[in-house]
CSV table of C-alpha atoms and ligand atoms in Angstrom, one decimal:
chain,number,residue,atom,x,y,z
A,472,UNK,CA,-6.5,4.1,-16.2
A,473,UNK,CA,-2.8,5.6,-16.7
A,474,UNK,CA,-0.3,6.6,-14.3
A,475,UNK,CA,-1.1,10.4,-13.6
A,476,UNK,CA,2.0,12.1,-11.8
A,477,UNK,CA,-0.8,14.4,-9.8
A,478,UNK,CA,-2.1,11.7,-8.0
A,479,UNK,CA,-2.0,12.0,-4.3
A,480,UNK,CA,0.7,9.3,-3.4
A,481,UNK,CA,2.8,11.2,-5.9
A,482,UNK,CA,2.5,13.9,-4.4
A,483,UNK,CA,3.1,12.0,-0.8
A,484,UNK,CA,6.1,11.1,-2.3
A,485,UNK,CA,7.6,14.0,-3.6
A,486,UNK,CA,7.1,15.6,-0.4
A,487,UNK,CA,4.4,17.9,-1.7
A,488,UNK,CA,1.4,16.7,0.3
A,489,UNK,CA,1.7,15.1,4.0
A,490,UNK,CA,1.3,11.9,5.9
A,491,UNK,CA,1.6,10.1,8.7
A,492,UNK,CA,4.5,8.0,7.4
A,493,UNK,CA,5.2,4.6,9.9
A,494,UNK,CA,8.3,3.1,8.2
A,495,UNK,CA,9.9,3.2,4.8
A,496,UNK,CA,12.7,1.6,2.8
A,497,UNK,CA,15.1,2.0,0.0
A,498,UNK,CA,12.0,1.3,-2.1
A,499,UNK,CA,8.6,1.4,-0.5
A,500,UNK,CA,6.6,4.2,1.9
A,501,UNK,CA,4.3,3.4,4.9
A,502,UNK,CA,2.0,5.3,6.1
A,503,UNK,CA,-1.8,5.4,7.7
A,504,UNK,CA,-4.5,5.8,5.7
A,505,UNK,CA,-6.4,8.9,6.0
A,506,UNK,CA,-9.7,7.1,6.0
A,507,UNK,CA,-9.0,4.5,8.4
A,508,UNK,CA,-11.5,1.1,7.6
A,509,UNK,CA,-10.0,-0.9,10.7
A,510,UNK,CA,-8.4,0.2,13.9
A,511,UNK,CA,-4.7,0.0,12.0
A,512,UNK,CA,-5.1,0.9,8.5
A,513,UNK,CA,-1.6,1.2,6.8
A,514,UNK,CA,-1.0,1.9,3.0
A,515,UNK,CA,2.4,-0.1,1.7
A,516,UNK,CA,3.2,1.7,-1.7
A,517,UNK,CA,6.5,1.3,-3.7
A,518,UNK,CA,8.5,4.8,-4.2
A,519,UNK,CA,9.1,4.2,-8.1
A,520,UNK,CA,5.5,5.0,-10.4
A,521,UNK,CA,3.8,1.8,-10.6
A,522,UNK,CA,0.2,2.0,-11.6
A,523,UNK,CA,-0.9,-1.2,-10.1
A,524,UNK,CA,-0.3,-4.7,-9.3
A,525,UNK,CA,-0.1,-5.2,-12.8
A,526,UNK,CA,2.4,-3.2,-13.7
A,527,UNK,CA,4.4,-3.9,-10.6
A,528,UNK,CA,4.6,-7.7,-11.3
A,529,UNK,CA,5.5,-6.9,-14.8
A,530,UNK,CA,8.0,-4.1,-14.5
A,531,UNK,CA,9.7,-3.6,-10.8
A,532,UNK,CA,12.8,-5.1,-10.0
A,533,UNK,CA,13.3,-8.4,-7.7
A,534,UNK,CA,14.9,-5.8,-5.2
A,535,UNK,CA,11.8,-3.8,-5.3
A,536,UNK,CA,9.2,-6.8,-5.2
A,537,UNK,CA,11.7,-8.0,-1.9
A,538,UNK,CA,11.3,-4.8,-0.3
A,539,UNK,CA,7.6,-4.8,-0.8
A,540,UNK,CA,7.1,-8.1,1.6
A,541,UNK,CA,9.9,-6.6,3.6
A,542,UNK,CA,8.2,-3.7,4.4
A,543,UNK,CA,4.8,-6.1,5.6
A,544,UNK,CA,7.5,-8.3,7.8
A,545,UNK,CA,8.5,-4.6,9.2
A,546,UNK,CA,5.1,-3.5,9.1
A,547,UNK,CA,3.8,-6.5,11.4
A,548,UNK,CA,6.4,-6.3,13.6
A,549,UNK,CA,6.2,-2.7,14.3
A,550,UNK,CA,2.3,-3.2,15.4
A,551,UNK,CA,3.4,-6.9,17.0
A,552,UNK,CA,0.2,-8.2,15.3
A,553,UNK,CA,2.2,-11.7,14.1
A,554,UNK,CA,-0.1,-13.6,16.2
A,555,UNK,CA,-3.2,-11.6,15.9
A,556,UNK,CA,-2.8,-11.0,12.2
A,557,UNK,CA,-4.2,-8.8,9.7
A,558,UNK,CA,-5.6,-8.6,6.1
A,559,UNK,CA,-3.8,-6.8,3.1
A,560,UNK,CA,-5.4,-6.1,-0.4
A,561,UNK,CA,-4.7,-4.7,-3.0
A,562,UNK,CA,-7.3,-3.0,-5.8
A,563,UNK,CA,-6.7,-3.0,-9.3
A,564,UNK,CA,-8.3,-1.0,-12.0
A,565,UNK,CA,-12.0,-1.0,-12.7
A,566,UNK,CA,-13.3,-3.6,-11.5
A,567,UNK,CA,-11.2,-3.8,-8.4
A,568,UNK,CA,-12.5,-0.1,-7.6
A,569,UNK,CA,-8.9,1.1,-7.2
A,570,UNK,CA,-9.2,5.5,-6.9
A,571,UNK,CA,-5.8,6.3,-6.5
A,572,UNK,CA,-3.5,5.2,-9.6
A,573,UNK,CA,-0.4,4.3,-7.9
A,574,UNK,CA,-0.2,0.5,-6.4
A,575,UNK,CA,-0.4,0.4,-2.9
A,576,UNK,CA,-1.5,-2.5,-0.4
A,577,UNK,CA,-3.8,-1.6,2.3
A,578,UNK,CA,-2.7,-4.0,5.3
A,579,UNK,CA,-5.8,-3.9,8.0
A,580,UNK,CA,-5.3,-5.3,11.5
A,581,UNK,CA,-6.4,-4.5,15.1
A,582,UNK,CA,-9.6,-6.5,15.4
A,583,UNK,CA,-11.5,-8.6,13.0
A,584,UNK,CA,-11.7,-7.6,9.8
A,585,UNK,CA,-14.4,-9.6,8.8
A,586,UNK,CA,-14.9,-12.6,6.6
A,587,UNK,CA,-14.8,-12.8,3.2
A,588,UNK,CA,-16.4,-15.7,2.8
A,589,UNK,CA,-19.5,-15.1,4.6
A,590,UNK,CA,-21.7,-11.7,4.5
A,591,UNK,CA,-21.0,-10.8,7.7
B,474,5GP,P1,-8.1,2.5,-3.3
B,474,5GP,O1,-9.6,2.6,-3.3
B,474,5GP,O2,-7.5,3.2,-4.4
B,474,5GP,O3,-7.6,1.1,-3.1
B,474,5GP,O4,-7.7,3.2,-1.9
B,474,5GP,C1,-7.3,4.5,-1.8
B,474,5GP,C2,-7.0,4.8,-0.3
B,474,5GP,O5,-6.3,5.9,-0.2
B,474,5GP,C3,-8.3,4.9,0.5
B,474,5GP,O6,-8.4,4.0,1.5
B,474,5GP,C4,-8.2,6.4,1.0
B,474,5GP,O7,-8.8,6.6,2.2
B,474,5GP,C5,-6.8,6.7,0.9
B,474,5GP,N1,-6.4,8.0,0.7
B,474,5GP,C6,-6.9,8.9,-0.2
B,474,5GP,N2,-6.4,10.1,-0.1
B,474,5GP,C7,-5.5,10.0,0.8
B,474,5GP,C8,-4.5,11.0,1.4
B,474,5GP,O8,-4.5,12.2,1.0
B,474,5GP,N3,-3.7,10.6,2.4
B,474,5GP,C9,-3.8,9.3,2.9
B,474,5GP,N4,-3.0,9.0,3.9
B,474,5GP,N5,-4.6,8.4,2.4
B,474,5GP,C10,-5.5,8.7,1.4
């Protein structure tokens, strides 16, 4: 998989497609996911063209990878689920079933999110 410019965060991004942004940064965009899987679904993407986690922990700056975990500090706040918690993931490539080729975290919260330890 390459980074393809048309992708829909790309397109979020440059303004060209909407969403139902929740905070941003100097770096990093927030915003619900349009398939919600949990009662808060948020997607945490940086603003620069990173493919995936890969690439990010390879190629962004330290400003950008601080700005990632502040925006999940902001993020966590702004739902007031520090106690409560929440899950965040990230897919990569293939094998990680990822569909949209630009990183972003999906950070899940509002009830349990289920174990993943257990099937169930
Ligand atoms: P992935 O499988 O790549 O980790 O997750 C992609 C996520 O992007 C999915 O949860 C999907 O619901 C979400 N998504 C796909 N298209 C759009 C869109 O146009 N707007 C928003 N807000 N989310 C989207």
């Amino acid at each position: 998989m390459s980074y393809d410019k048309n992708n829909i965060f790309a397109k979020i991004l440059r303004g060209e497609a909407k969403a139902e942004v929740v905070y941003e940064n100097k770096d990093v965009l927030c915003f619900k996911d349009i398939l919600p899987k949990a009662k808060i679904h948020v997607l945490i993407i940086p603003k620069r063209e990173y493919l995936d986690i890969y690439d990010f922990s390879k190629n962004a700056t330290d400003i950008e990878k601080q700005n990632i975990f502040e925006a999940f500090e902001s993020i966590i706040s702004f739902y007031k689920i520090q106690k409560s918690g929440c899950r965040i993931i990230t897919n990569h490539g293939v094998d990680g079933r990822q569909e949209v080729p630009h990183l972003h975290f999906h950070l899940m919260a509002g009830g349990d999110t289920g174990s993943m330890t257990k099937n169930s």
